[in-house]
CSV table of C-alpha atoms in Angstrom, one decimal:
chain,number,residue,atom,x,y,z
A,1,MET,CA,-53.0,-38.4,34.0
A,2,PRO,CA,-55.6,-40.1,31.8
A,3,VAL,CA,-57.2,-43.2,33.3
A,4,PRO,CA,-55.5,-45.8,30.9
A,5,GLN,CA,-52.0,-44.4,31.7
A,6,LEU,CA,-52.9,-44.4,35.4
A,7,LEU,CA,-53.8,-48.0,35.2
A,8,VAL,CA,-50.6,-48.9,33.4
A,9,ALA,CA,-48.5,-47.1,36.0
A,10,LEU,CA,-50.4,-48.7,38.8
A,11,LEU,CA,-50.0,-52.2,37.3
A,12,ALA,CA,-46.3,-51.6,36.8
A,13,THR,CA,-45.9,-50.6,40.5
A,14,ILE,CA,-47.8,-53.7,41.7
A,15,VAL,CA,-45.8,-56.0,39.5
A,16,LEU,CA,-42.5,-54.4,40.6
A,17,ALA,CA,-43.5,-54.9,44.2
A,18,ALA,CA,-44.4,-58.5,43.6
A,19,VAL,CA,-41.0,-59.1,42.0
A,20,SER,CA,-39.2,-57.3,44.8
A,21,SER,CA,-41.0,-59.5,47.4
A,22,GLY,CA,-39.3,-62.5,45.8
A,23,THR,CA,-35.8,-61.4,47.0
A,24,ALA,CA,-33.4,-64.0,48.2
A,25,GLU,CA,-33.5,-65.1,51.9
A,26,ALA,CA,-29.9,-65.7,53.0
A,27,LEU,CA,-29.0,-68.3,55.6
A,28,PHE,CA,-31.3,-70.9,57.3
A,29,ILE,CA,-34.0,-68.4,58.5
A,30,ALA,CA,-37.8,-68.7,58.7
A,31,PRO,CA,-39.7,-70.3,57.1
A,32,TRP,CA,-36.6,-72.4,56.3
A,33,ASP,CA,-35.1,-72.4,59.8
A,34,GLY,CA,-33.6,-75.4,61.5
A,35,GLY,CA,-36.8,-76.2,63.4
A,36,GLN,CA,-38.5,-77.1,60.2
A,37,TRP,CA,-35.9,-79.7,59.1
A,38,ARG,CA,-35.7,-83.4,60.2
A,39,LEU,CA,-33.0,-86.0,60.3
A,40,GLU,CA,-33.8,-89.4,58.6
A,41,LEU,CA,-31.5,-92.4,58.8
A,42,ARG,CA,-32.3,-95.2,56.3
A,43,GLY,CA,-31.0,-98.8,56.0
A,44,VAL,CA,-29.6,-101.3,58.5
A,45,PRO,CA,-28.0,-100.1,60.7
A,46,PRO,CA,-29.7,-96.7,60.4
A,47,GLY,CA,-27.7,-94.5,58.1
A,48,GLY,CA,-24.9,-97.1,58.1
A,49,GLY,CA,-23.9,-95.6,61.5
A,50,GLY,CA,-23.8,-92.0,60.1
A,51,THR,CA,-25.6,-88.9,61.4
A,52,GLY,CA,-26.4,-85.3,60.6
A,53,SER,CA,-27.1,-82.0,62.3
A,54,LEU,CA,-30.2,-79.9,61.8
A,55,PRO,CA,-29.3,-76.5,60.2
A,56,GLN,CA,-27.8,-73.8,62.3
A,57,LEU,CA,-28.0,-70.2,61.1
A,58,THR,CA,-25.2,-70.5,58.6
A,59,GLU,CA,-24.7,-74.2,57.8
A,60,LEU,CA,-25.7,-77.8,58.2
A,61,SER,CA,-23.5,-80.9,58.2
A,62,LEU,CA,-23.8,-84.6,57.3
A,63,GLN,CA,-21.5,-87.5,58.5
A,64,GLY,CA,-21.8,-90.6,56.3
A,65,GLY,CA,-21.8,-94.1,57.8
A,66,ASP,CA,-18.8,-96.4,58.4
A,67,SER,CA,-20.4,-99.3,60.3
A,68,PHE,CA,-21.2,-101.3,57.1
A,69,CYS,CA,-24.6,-101.4,55.6
A,70,ASN,CA,-26.2,-104.8,56.2
A,71,SER,CA,-29.2,-104.0,54.0
A,72,PHE,CA,-27.0,-103.0,50.9
A,73,PRO,CA,-27.6,-103.4,48.0
A,74,SER,CA,-31.3,-104.1,48.3
A,75,GLU,CA,-31.7,-101.1,50.6
A,76,HIS,CA,-29.1,-98.3,50.7
A,77,CYS,CA,-28.0,-96.7,54.0
A,78,LEU,CA,-28.6,-93.0,53.8
A,79,VAL,CA,-28.2,-90.0,56.0
A,80,ILE,CA,-30.8,-87.4,55.0
A,81,VAL,CA,-31.6,-83.9,56.4
A,82,GLN,CA,-34.7,-82.6,54.8
A,83,ILE,CA,-37.7,-80.3,54.9
A,84,ASN,CA,-41.1,-80.1,53.3
A,85,ALA,CA,-40.6,-76.9,51.2
A,86,PRO,CA,-42.7,-74.2,52.9
A,87,GLU,CA,-43.0,-72.3,49.6
A,88,ALA,CA,-42.3,-72.5,45.9
A,89,ALA,CA,-38.7,-71.3,45.5
A,90,THR,CA,-35.3,-71.5,43.9
A,91,VAL,CA,-32.8,-72.9,46.5
A,92,ARG,CA,-29.1,-72.2,46.1
A,93,PHE,CA,-26.3,-73.5,48.2
A,94,ALA,CA,-22.6,-74.2,48.4
A,95,TRP,CA,-21.3,-77.7,49.5
A,96,HIS,CA,-17.9,-79.0,50.7
A,97,TYR,CA,-17.3,-82.8,50.6
A,98,GLU,CA,-14.6,-85.0,51.9
A,99,THR,CA,-14.2,-88.8,52.0
A,100,THR,CA,-11.6,-91.1,53.5
A,101,ASP,CA,-13.0,-94.2,51.9
A,102,ARG,CA,-10.1,-96.2,50.6
A,103,ASP,CA,-12.0,-97.1,47.4
A,104,GLY,CA,-12.8,-93.5,46.6
A,105,PRO,CA,-15.9,-91.2,46.3
A,106,SER,CA,-18.0,-93.6,44.2
A,107,PHE,CA,-18.7,-95.4,47.5
A,108,ASP,CA,-19.7,-92.3,49.4
A,109,ARG,CA,-22.1,-90.3,47.2
A,110,PHE,CA,-23.5,-86.9,48.1
A,111,GLY,CA,-26.4,-85.2,46.6
A,112,TYR,CA,-29.9,-83.6,47.2
A,113,THR,CA,-33.3,-85.2,47.5
A,114,LEU,CA,-36.4,-83.9,45.9
A,115,GLY,CA,-39.5,-86.0,46.6
A,116,GLU,CA,-38.3,-89.6,46.5
A,117,SER,CA,-35.5,-88.9,43.9
A,118,PHE,CA,-31.8,-88.6,44.7
A,119,SER,CA,-29.6,-86.4,42.5
A,120,GLN,CA,-25.9,-86.9,42.9
A,121,LEU,CA,-23.7,-83.8,43.1
A,122,THR,CA,-20.3,-85.4,43.7
A,123,THR,CA,-18.3,-87.1,40.9
A,124,ASP,CA,-17.1,-90.6,41.3
A,125,GLY,CA,-13.5,-89.7,40.5
A,126,PRO,CA,-11.2,-90.9,37.7
A,127,PRO,CA,-11.2,-94.6,36.7
A,128,PRO,CA,-8.6,-96.9,38.3
A,129,THR,CA,-5.1,-96.6,36.7
A,130,GLY,CA,-4.8,-100.4,36.5
A,131,PRO,CA,-6.2,-103.7,37.8
A,132,GLY,CA,-6.9,-103.6,41.5
A,133,THR,CA,-5.9,-99.9,41.9
A,134,PRO,CA,-9.0,-97.8,42.5
A,135,THR,CA,-8.9,-94.2,43.6
A,136,ARG,CA,-7.8,-94.2,47.3
A,137,CYS,CA,-8.9,-91.5,49.7
A,138,ASP,CA,-7.5,-92.7,53.0
A,139,ASP,CA,-4.8,-90.0,52.5
A,140,ARG,CA,-7.2,-87.6,50.8
A,141,VAL,CA,-4.7,-86.7,48.1
A,142,ASP,CA,-6.2,-88.5,45.1
A,143,PRO,CA,-8.6,-86.6,42.8
A,144,GLY,CA,-12.2,-86.6,44.0
A,145,CYS,CA,-11.4,-87.2,47.7
A,146,ILE,CA,-12.2,-83.5,48.4
A,147,GLN,CA,-14.8,-81.8,46.3
A,148,ASN,CA,-16.6,-78.4,46.3
A,149,GLY,CA,-19.6,-77.1,44.4
A,150,PHE,CA,-22.5,-74.8,44.1
A,151,ALA,CA,-26.0,-75.9,43.1
A,152,SER,CA,-29.4,-74.4,42.3
A,153,VAL,CA,-32.7,-76.4,42.7
A,154,ASP,CA,-36.3,-75.4,41.9
A,155,VAL,CA,-38.7,-76.7,44.5
A,156,THR,CA,-42.5,-76.6,44.8
A,157,ARG,CA,-44.5,-76.0,48.0
A,158,ASN,CA,-44.8,-79.0,50.3
A,159,THR,CA,-42.4,-81.1,48.3
A,160,PRO,CA,-39.7,-82.9,50.5
A,161,PHE,CA,-36.3,-81.4,49.8
A,162,GLY,CA,-33.0,-82.2,51.5
A,163,PHE,CA,-29.4,-83.3,51.4
A,164,ALA,CA,-28.1,-86.9,51.6
A,165,ILE,CA,-25.1,-89.1,51.8
A,166,ASP,CA,-25.4,-92.6,50.4
A,167,CYS,CA,-22.5,-94.5,51.9
A,168,THR,CA,-23.3,-97.7,49.7
A,169,ASP,CA,-21.4,-100.4,51.6
A,170,CYS,CA,-20.6,-97.9,54.4
A,171,GLY,CA,-17.2,-99.2,55.2
A,172,PHE,CA,-13.5,-98.4,54.8
A,173,GLY,CA,-13.8,-94.7,55.6
A,174,PRO,CA,-16.7,-92.3,55.9
A,175,ALA,CA,-17.6,-89.1,54.1
A,176,SER,CA,-18.6,-85.7,55.5
A,177,VAL,CA,-20.4,-82.8,53.9
A,178,THR,CA,-21.0,-79.2,54.9
A,179,ILE,CA,-23.8,-77.0,53.4
A,180,SER,CA,-23.3,-73.3,53.5
A,181,ASN,CA,-24.3,-70.1,51.7
A,182,PHE,CA,-27.9,-71.3,51.7
A,183,GLU,CA,-30.1,-68.9,49.8
A,184,VAL,CA,-33.8,-69.1,49.0
A,185,THR,CA,-35.6,-67.0,46.3
A,186,PRO,CA,-39.4,-67.4,46.6
A,187,VAL,CA,-41.2,-67.9,43.3
A,188,PRO,CA,-44.7,-66.3,42.9
A,189,GLU,CA,-47.3,-69.1,42.5
A,190,PRO,CA,-49.7,-69.1,39.5
A,191,THR,CA,-52.7,-68.5,41.7
A,192,SER,CA,-51.1,-65.3,43.1
A,193,LEU,CA,-50.5,-64.0,39.6
A,194,LEU,CA,-54.1,-64.9,38.6
A,195,LEU,CA,-55.4,-63.0,41.6
A,196,LEU,CA,-53.3,-60.0,40.7
A,197,GLY,CA,-54.6,-60.0,37.1
A,198,SER,CA,-58.2,-60.3,38.3
A,199,SER,CA,-57.7,-57.4,40.7
A,200,MET,CA,-56.3,-55.2,38.0
A,201,ALA,CA,-59.2,-56.1,35.7
A,202,GLY,CA,-61.6,-55.0,38.4
A,203,VAL,CA,-59.8,-51.7,38.9
A,204,GLY,CA,-60.0,-51.1,35.1
A,205,LEU,CA,-63.7,-51.8,35.0
A,206,VAL,CA,-64.5,-49.4,37.8
A,207,ALA,CA,-62.4,-46.7,36.3
A,208,CYS,CA,-64.1,-47.1,32.9
A,209,ARG,CA,-67.6,-46.8,34.5
A,210,ARG,CA,-66.6,-43.6,36.2
A,211,ARG,CA,-65.6,-41.9,33.0
């Protein structure tokens, strides 16, 4: 095989191997295993009385507060389970949400955190049907009291990423969330691709000199 064709074939093999190495990592496994995550409770009282569990192999859970948030609205009471992303990646996950708040899901918001930002995933439910009749979830039958979804988030290495419940006033019924089907697809960083290109250029130069 001529040298130029050999180089092209070699490059294609290396690129294919790099893409293959970025396959999805199912479940909460290294380097995204439970030991790398941390629980953070914000506000007064911490988390509004809520809590969360560090990831097990298949899922993690959050329990929103219901002890009233004395620091609201100047400081929200949040339950957060998060990790400093160990690699650049696309993170995908399924979530299941339930709230028993008598005033509906708008008072128990669930979402993900990325850095210092909070992105809400739940919807606040339909508007009240009349004066003084908000969506009620103490019987869990109104729209929005039980929600499910699937999300995909791009994260960069070392950026804090996690899941959070903001219970706002943290009264009249808590919310709970379960995260499952957690999947991570690593993304090659630009420096890795640059090193790959430099290596191939070196191989080409040596091959040309030997001709």
